[in-house]
CSV table of C-alpha atoms in Angstrom, one decimal:
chain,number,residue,atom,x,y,z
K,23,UNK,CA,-70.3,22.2,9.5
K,24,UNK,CA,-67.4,21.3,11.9
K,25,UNK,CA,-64.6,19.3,10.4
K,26,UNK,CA,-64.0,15.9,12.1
K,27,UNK,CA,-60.4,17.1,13.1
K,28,UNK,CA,-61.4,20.0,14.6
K,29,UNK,CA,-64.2,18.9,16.8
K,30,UNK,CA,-61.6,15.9,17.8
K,31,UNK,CA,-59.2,18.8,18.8
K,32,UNK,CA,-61.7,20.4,20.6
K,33,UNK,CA,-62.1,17.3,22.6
K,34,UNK,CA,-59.1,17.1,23.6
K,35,UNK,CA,-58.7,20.4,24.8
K,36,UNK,CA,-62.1,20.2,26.6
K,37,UNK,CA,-60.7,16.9,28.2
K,38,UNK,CA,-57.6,19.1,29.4
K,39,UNK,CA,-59.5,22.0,30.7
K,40,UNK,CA,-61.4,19.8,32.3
K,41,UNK,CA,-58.8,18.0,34.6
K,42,UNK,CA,-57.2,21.7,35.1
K,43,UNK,CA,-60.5,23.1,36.7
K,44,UNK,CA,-60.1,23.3,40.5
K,45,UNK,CA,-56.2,22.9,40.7
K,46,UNK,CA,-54.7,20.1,42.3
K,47,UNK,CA,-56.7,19.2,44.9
K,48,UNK,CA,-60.0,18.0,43.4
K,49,UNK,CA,-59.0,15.9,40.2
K,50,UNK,CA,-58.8,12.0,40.5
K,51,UNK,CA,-56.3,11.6,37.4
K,52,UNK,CA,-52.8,11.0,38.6
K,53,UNK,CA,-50.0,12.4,37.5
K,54,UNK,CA,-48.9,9.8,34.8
K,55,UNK,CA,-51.7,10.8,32.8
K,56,UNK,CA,-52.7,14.5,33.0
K,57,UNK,CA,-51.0,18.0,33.0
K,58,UNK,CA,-50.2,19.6,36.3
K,59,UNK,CA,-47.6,21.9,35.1
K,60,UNK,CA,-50.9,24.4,34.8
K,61,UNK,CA,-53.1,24.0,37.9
K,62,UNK,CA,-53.4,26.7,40.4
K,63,UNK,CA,-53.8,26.7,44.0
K,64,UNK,CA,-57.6,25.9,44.5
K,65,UNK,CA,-59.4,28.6,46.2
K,66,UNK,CA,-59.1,28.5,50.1
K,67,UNK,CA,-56.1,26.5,50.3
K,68,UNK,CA,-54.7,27.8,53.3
K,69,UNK,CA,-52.7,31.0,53.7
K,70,UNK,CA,-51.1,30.9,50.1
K,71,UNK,CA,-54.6,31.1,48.6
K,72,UNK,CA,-55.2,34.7,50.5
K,73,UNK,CA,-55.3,38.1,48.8
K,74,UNK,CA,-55.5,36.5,44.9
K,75,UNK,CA,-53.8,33.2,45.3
K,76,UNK,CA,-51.2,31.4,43.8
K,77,UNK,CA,-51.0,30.2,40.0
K,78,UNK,CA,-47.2,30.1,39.6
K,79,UNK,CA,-46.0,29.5,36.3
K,80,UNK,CA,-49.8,29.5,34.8
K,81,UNK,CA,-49.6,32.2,32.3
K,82,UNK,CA,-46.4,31.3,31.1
K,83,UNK,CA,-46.4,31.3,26.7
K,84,UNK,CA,-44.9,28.2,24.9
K,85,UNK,CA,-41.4,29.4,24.9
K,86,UNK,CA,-41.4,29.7,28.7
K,87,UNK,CA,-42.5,25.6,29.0
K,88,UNK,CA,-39.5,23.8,29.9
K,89,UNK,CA,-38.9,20.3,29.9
K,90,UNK,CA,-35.8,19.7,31.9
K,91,UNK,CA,-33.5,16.4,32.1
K,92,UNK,CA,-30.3,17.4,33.9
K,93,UNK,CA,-28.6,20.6,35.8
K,94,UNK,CA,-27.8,22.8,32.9
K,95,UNK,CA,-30.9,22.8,31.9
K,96,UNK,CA,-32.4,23.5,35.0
K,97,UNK,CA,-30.2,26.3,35.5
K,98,UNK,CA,-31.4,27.7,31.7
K,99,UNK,CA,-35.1,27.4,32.5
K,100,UNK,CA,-34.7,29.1,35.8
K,101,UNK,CA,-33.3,32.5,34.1
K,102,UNK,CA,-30.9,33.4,36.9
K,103,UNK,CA,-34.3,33.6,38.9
K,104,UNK,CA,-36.1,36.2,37.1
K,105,UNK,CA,-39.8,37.0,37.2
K,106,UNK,CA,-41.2,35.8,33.7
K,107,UNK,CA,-43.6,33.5,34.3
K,108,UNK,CA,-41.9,29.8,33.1
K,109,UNK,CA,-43.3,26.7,33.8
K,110,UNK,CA,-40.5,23.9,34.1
K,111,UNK,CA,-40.6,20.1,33.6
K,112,UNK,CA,-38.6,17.7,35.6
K,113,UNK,CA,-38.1,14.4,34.2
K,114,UNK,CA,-35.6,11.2,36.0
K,115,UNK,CA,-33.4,12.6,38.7
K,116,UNK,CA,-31.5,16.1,38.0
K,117,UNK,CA,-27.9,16.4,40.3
K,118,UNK,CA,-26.9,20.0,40.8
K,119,UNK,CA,-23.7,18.4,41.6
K,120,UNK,CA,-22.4,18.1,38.4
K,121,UNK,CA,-19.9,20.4,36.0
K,122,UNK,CA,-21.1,21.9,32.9
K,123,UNK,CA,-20.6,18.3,30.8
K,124,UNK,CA,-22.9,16.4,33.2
K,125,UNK,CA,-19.8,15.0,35.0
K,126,UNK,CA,-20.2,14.0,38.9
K,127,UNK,CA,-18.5,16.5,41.0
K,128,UNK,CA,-18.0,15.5,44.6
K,129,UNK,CA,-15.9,17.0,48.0
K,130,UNK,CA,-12.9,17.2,46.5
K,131,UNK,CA,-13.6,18.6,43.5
K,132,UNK,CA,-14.9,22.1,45.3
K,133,UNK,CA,-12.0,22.1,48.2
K,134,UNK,CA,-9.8,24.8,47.6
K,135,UNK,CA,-6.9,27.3,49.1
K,136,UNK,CA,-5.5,23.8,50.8
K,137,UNK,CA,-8.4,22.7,52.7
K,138,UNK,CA,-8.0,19.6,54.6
K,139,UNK,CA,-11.1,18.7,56.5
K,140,UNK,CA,-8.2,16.9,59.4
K,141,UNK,CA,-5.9,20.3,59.4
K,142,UNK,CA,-9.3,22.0,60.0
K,143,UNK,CA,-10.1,19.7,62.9
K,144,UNK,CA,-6.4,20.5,64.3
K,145,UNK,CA,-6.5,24.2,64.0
K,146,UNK,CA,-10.1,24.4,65.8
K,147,UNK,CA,-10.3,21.9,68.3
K,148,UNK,CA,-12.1,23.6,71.6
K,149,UNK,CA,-9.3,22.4,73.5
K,150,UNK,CA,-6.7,24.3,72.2
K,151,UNK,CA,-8.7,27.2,70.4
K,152,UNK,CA,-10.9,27.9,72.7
K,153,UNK,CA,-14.4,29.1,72.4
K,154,UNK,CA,-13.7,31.9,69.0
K,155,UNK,CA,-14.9,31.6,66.2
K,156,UNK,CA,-12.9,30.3,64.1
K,157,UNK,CA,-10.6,32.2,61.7
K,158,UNK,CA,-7.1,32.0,60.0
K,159,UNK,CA,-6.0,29.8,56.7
K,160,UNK,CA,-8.6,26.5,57.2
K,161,UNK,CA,-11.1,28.5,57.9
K,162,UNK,CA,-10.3,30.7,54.7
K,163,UNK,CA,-9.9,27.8,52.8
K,164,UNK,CA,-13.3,26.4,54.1
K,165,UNK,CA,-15.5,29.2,53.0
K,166,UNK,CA,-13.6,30.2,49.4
K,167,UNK,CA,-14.6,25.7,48.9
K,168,UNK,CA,-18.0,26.5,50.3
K,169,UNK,CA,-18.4,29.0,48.0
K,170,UNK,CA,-17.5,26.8,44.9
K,171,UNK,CA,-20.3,24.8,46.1
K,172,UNK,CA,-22.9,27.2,46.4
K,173,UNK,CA,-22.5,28.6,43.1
K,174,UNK,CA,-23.4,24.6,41.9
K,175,UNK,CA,-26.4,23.7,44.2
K,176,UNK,CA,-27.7,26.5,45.6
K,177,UNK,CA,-30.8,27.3,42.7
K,178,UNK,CA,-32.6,30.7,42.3
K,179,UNK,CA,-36.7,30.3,41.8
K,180,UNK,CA,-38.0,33.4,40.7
K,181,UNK,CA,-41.7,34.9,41.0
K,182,UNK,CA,-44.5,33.7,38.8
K,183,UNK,CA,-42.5,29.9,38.4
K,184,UNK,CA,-44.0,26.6,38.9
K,185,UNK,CA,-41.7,23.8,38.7
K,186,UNK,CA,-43.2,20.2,38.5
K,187,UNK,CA,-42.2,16.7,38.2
K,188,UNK,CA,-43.5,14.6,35.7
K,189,UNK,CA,-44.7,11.2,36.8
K,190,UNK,CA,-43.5,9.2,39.5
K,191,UNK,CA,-39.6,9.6,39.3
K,192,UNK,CA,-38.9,13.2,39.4
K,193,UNK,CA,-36.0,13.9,41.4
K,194,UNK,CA,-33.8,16.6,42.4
K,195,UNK,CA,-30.6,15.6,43.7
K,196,UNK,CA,-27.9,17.8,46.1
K,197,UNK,CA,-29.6,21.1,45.0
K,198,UNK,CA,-31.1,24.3,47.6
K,199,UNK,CA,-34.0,25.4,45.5
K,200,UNK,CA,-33.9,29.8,47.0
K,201,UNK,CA,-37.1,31.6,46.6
K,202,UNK,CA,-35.8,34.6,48.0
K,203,UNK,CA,-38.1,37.7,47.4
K,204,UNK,CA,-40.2,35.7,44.9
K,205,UNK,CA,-43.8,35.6,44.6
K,206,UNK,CA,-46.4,33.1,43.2
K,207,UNK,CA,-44.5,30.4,42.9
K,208,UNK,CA,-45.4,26.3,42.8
K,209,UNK,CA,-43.2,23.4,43.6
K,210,UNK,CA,-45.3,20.2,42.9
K,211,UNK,CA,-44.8,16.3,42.8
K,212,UNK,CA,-41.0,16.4,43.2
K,213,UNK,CA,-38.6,14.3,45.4
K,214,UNK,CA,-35.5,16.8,47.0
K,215,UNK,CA,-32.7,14.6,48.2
K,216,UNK,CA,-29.3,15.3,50.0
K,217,UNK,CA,-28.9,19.0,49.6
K,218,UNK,CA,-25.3,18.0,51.1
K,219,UNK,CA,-23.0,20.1,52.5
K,220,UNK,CA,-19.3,19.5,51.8
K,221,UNK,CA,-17.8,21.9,53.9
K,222,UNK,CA,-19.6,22.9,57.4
K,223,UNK,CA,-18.8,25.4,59.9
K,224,UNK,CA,-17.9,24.7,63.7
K,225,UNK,CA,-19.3,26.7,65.6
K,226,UNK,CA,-18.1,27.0,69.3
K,227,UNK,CA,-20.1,28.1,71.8
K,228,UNK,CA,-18.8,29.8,74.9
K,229,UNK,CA,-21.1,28.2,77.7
K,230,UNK,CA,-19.8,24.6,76.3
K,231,UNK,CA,-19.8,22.6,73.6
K,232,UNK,CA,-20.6,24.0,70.2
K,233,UNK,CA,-22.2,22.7,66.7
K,234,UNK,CA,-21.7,21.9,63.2
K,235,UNK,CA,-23.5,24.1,60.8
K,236,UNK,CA,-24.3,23.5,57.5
K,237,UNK,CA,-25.6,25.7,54.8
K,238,UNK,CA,-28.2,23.8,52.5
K,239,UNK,CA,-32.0,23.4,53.0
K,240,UNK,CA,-33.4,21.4,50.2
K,241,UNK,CA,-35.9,24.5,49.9
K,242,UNK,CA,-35.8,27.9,51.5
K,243,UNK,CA,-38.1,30.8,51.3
K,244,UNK,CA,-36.8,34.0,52.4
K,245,UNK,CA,-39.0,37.0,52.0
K,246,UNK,CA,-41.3,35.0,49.6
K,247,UNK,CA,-45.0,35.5,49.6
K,248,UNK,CA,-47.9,33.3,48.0
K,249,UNK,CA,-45.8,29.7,47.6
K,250,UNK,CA,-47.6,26.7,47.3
K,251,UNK,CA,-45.5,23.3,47.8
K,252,UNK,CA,-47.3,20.3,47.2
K,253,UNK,CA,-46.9,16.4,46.9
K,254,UNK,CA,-43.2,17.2,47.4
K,255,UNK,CA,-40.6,14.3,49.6
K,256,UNK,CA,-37.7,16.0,51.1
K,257,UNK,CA,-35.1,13.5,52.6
K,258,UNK,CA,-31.5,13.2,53.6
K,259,UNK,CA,-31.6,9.8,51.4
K,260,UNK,CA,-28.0,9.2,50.2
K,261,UNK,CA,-25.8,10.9,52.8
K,262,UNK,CA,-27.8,10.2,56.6
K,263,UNK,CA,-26.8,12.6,59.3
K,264,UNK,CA,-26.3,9.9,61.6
K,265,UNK,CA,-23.7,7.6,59.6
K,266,UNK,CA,-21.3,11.2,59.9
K,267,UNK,CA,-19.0,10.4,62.4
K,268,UNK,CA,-18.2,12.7,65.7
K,269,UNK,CA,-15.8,15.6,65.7
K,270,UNK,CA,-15.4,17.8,69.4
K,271,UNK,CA,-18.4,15.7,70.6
K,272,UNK,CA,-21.0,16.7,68.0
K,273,UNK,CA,-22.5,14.8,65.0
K,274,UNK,CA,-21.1,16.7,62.0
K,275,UNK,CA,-23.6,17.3,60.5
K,276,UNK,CA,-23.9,17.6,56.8
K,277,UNK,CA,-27.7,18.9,56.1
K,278,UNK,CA,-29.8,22.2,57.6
K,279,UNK,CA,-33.7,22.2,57.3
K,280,UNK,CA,-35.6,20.4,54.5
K,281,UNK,CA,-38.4,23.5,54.7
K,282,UNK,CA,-37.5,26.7,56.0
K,283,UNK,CA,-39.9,29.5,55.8
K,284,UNK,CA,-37.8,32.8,56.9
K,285,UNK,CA,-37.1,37.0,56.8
K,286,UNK,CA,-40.8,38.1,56.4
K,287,UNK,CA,-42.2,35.1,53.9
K,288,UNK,CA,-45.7,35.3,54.3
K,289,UNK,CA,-48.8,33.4,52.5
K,290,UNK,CA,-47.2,29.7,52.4
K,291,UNK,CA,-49.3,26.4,51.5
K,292,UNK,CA,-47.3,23.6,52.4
K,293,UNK,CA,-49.9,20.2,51.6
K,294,UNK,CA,-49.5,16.9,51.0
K,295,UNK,CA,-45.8,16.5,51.2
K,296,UNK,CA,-43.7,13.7,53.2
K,297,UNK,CA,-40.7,14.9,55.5
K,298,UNK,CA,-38.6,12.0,56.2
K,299,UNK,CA,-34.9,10.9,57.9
K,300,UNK,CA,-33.4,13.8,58.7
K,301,UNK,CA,-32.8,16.1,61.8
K,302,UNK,CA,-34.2,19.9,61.7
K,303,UNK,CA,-36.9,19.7,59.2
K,304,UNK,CA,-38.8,22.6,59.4
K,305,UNK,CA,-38.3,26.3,60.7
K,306,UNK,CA,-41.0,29.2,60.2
K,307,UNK,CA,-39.1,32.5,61.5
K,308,UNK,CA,-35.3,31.8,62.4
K,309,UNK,CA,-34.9,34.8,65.1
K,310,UNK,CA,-36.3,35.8,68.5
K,311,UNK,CA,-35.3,39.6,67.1
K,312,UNK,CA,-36.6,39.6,63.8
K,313,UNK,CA,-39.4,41.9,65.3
K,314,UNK,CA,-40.4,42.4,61.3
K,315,UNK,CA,-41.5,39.2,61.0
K,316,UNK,CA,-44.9,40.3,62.8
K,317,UNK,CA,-47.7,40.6,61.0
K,318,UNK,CA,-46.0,37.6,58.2
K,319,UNK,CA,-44.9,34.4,58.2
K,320,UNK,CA,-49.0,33.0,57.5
K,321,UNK,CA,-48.1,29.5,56.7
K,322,UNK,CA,-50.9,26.5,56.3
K,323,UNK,CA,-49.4,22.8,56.8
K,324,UNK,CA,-51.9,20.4,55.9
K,325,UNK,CA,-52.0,16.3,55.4
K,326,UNK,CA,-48.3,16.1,55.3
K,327,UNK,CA,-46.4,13.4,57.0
K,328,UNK,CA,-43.0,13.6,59.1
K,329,UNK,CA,-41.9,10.3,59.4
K,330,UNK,CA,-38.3,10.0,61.1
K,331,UNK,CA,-38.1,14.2,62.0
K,332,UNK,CA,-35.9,14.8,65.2
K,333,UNK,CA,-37.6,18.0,65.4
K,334,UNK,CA,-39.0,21.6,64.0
K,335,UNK,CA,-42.0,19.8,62.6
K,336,UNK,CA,-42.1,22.8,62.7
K,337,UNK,CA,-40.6,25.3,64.9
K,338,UNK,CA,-42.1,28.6,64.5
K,339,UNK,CA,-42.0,32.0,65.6
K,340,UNK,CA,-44.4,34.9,65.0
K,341,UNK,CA,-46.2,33.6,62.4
K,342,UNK,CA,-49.9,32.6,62.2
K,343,UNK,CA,-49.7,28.9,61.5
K,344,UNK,CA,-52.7,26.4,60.9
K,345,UNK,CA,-51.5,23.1,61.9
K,346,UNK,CA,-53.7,20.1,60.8
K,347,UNK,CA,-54.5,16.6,59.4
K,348,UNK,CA,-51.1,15.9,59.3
K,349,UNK,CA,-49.1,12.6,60.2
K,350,UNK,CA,-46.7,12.4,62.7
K,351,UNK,CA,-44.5,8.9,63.2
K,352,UNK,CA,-41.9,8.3,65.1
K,353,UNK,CA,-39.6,5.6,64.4
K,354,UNK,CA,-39.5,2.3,66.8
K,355,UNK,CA,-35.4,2.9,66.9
K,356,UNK,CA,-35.5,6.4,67.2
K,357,UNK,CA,-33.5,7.6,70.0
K,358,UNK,CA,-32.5,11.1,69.4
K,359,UNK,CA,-36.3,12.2,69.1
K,360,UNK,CA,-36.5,15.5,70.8
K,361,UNK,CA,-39.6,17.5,69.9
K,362,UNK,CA,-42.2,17.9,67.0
K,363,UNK,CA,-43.9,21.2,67.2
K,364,UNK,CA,-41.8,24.1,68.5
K,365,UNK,CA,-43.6,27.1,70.1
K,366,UNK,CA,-41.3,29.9,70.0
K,367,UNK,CA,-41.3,33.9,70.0
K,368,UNK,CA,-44.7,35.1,69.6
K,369,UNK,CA,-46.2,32.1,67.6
K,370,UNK,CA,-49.8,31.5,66.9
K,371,UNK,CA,-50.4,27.9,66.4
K,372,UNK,CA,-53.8,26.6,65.3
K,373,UNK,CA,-52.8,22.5,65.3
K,374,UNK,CA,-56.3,20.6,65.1
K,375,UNK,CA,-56.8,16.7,64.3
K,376,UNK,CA,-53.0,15.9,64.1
K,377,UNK,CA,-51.8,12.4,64.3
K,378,UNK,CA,-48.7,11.1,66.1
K,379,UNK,CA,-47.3,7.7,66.4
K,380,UNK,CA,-44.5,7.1,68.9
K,381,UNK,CA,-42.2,3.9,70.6
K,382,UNK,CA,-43.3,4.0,73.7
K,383,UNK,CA,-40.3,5.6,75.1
K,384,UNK,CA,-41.4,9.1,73.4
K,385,UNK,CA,-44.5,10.0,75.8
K,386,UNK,CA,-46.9,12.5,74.3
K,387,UNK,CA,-45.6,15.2,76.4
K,388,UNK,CA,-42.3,15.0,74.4
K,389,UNK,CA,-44.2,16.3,71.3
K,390,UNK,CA,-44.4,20.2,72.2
K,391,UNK,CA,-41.3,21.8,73.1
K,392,UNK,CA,-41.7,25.7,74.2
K,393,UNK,CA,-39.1,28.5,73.7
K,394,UNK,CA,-40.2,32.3,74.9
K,395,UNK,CA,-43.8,30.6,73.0
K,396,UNK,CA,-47.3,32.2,75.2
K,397,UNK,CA,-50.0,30.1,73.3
K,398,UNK,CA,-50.9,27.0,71.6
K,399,UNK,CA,-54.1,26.1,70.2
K,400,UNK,CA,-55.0,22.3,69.9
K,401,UNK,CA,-58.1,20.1,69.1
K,402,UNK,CA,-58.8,16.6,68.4
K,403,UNK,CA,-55.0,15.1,68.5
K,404,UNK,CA,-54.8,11.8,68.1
K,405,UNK,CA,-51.7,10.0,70.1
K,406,UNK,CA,-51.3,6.1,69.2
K,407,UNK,CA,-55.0,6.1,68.5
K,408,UNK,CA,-56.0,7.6,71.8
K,409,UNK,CA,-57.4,11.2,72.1
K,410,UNK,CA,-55.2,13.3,74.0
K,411,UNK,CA,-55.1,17.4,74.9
K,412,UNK,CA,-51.7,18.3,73.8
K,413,UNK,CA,-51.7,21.7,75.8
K,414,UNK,CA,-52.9,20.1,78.9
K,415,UNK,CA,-50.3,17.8,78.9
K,416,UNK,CA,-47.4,20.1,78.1
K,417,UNK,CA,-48.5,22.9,80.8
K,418,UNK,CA,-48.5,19.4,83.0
K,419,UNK,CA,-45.0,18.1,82.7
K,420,UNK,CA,-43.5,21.0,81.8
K,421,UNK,CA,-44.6,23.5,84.4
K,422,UNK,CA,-41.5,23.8,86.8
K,423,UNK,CA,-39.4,24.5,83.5
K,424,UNK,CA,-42.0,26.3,81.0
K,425,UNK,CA,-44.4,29.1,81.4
K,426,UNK,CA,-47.7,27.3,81.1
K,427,UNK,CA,-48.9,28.0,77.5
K,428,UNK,CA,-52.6,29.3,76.6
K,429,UNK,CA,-55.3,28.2,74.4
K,430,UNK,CA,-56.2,31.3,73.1
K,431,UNK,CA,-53.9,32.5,69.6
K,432,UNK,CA,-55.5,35.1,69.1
K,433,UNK,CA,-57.2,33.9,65.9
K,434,UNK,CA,-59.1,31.1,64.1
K,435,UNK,CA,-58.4,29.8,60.6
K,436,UNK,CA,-60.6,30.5,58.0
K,437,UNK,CA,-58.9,29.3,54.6
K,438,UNK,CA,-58.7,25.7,54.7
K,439,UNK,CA,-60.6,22.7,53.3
K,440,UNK,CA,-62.6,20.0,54.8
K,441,UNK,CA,-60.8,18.8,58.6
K,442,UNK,CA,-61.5,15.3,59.0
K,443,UNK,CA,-60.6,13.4,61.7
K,444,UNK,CA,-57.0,12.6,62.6
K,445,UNK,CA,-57.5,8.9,62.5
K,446,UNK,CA,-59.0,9.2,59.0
K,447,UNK,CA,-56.3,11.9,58.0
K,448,UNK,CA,-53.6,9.0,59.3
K,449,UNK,CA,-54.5,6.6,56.7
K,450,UNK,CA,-55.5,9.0,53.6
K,451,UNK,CA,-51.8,10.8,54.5
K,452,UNK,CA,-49.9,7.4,54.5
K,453,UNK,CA,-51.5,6.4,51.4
K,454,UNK,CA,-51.1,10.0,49.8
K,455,UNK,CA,-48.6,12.1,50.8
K,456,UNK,CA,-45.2,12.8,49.1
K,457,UNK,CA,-44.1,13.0,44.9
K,458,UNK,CA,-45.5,10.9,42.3
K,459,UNK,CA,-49.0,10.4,44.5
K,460,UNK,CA,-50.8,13.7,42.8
K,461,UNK,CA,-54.5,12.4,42.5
């Protein structure tokens, strides 16, 4: 006869396996009251549930379940980035900025080899250097304090990792989470704030004014294969691009991408997360030349929301991308809004039932931009609630400046869930996107 105890503790562990069956998508718990640290990628979730899926951190034994509460423990559960499968527990808000006591590091405490951010300015200025790149003791002394940086906030994820936040609070503060040549790995219900740069480039260009580069994205996948990133918010909250002030007639700007999917990643789910405030949020293949990229870069985007993106939402180039149910708004004071998805070397967009919401000074021909791109596929795009044919419109207004883009990609998505309508997508992504809304 079963003992009372032990049919209670079978239960309980029927009740868990229950909420884990079907990974994230399908349970209706939230994440205050159930386990997500071991769901998997539900079969046919876009490109990252291709050729055997994506269970992260899944198989990972006790001693590899981490519960994590500030850097130095973040930095211990990550393992210098290595491939045993861990499974790591974010709780309250984790600042890679910080020494090895916890203490607050900020600008100054990196600069180095007498950097001075106005002796910098000095010794570059267009007007007097010219169009070089800059070199000599500031710019020296830029990259040795850049490096001092990097070695805080810039994190190695390794293959078979899944890192989750627990509840609603979850947040990572200043870090670059790298998945660089990593596979199977899952970033879930997690807010990634600032990842600030102290210390960017300029970067002059010869046929006029130049830019200010910096060197953070909040995540970046380079060569990785089979991520899934879900119920994540990436924001610049805490340092805003646009309160930087002006140096050579550029914004100096202080953050790269939030998302940037690079050098041959291929097999990417990116669901349910909420891109906000911030410039250049999203880039899927960064070169025209990277002729290797062909053939990778499969990425599905689905029911995210990009509220307040500038642009690359996203920007892609060779990559197979299925584009849809997502929400697009653009601010009513936005002013600087210049495109939202980018069609760029050899891209094969499939954007279906997409939803944008613009002032009325951003027409719907603003929201495609083309660069070298031949094709776009779209379908059932909703524009402030009224139907409209995205490629129609772009070949339209763009024709005396553009080639005139095709419909046909080349291919039609098959791993994907239901596509409901963008108007219906609008609302279930506004109420459900971003951390702390796992369902």
């Amino acid at each position: 006869m079963t003992s009372v105890p032990t049919l209670c503790t079978a239960l309980r562990l029927a009740a868990v396996g229950a909420l884990l069956v079907g990974g994230g998508t399908g349970a209706t718990a939230s994440a205050e009251t159930r386990d997500i640290s071991r769901e998997t990628l539900a079969p046919n979730d876009g490109w990252a549930a291709a050729q055997g899926g994506t269970s992260g951190g899944a198989a990972a034994d006790e001693d590899h379940v981490f519960t994590v509460r500030n850097r130095a423990e973040l930095v211990r559960a990550l393992d210098g980035g290595s491939s045993t499968p861990k499974i790591i527990k974010v709780v309250g808000a984790v600042d890679a900025n910080t020494d090895a006591e916890g203490r607050r590091l900020d600008c100054t405490d990196y600069a180095t080899g007498g950097y001075d951010l106005k002796e910098y300015l000095a010794a570059y200025d267009p007007r007097t250097w010219g169009s070089a790149k800059p070199a000599g003791p500031q710019e020296e002394a830029r990259k040795a304090s850049a490096a001092r940086q990097a070695e805080r906030v810039e994190l190695p994820v390794g293959s078979n990792t899944t890192i989750v936040g627990l509840g609603s609070g979850a947040v990572l503060k200043g870090a670059s989470l790298q998945i660089e040549n990593a596979a199977n790995v899952i970033v879930r219900n997690l807010e990634l704030r600032d990842a600030f740069d102290c210390f960017p480039v300029w970067q002059p260009n010869t046929g006029g004014l130049g830019d200010w580069k910096a060197a953070y994205d909040t995540i970046w996948l380079r060569g990785a294969s089979h991520v899934w990133i879900d119920h994540i918010t990436a924001s610049d909250k805490g340092h805003p691009d646009e309160d930087e002030p002006t140096y050579f007639g550029r914004n100096y700007l202080r953050h790269d991408g939030l998302l940037d999917i690079t050098q041959g990643s291929d097999l990417v789910t990116v669901s349910w997360s909420r891109f906000a405030d911030h410039d250049k949020a999203m880039l899927i293949g960064n070169s025209d030349s990277a002729a290797g990229d062909r053939g990778r870069l499969r990425v599905t985007l689905h029911h995210n929301e990009f509220q307040g993106v500038v642009q690359r939402a996203p920007r892609v180039r060779y990559g197979q991308v299925h584009l849809y149910n997502n929400r697009y708004v653009v601010p009513a004071d936005a002013h600087d809004y210049r495109y939202s998805i980018g069609v760029s070397t050899e891209s094969a967009i499939h954007a279906e039932n997409n939803s944008f919401t613009t002032p009325g000074h951003v027409e719907a021909a603003d929201l495609v931009k083309s660069w070298n791109g031949t094709a776009l596929h779209q379908s059932g795009t909703s524009f402030n609630g009224f139907p409209v044919d995205l490629l129609a419109i772009h070949n339209a207004y763009n024709s005396g400046s553009e080639r005139d883009l095709t419909g046909d990609v080349g291919w039609k998505p098959s791993l994907h869930g239901p596509v409901d309508s963008a108007v219906r997508a609008d609302r279930d992504v506004a109420r459900g996107a971003g951390a702390g809304r796992v369902r």
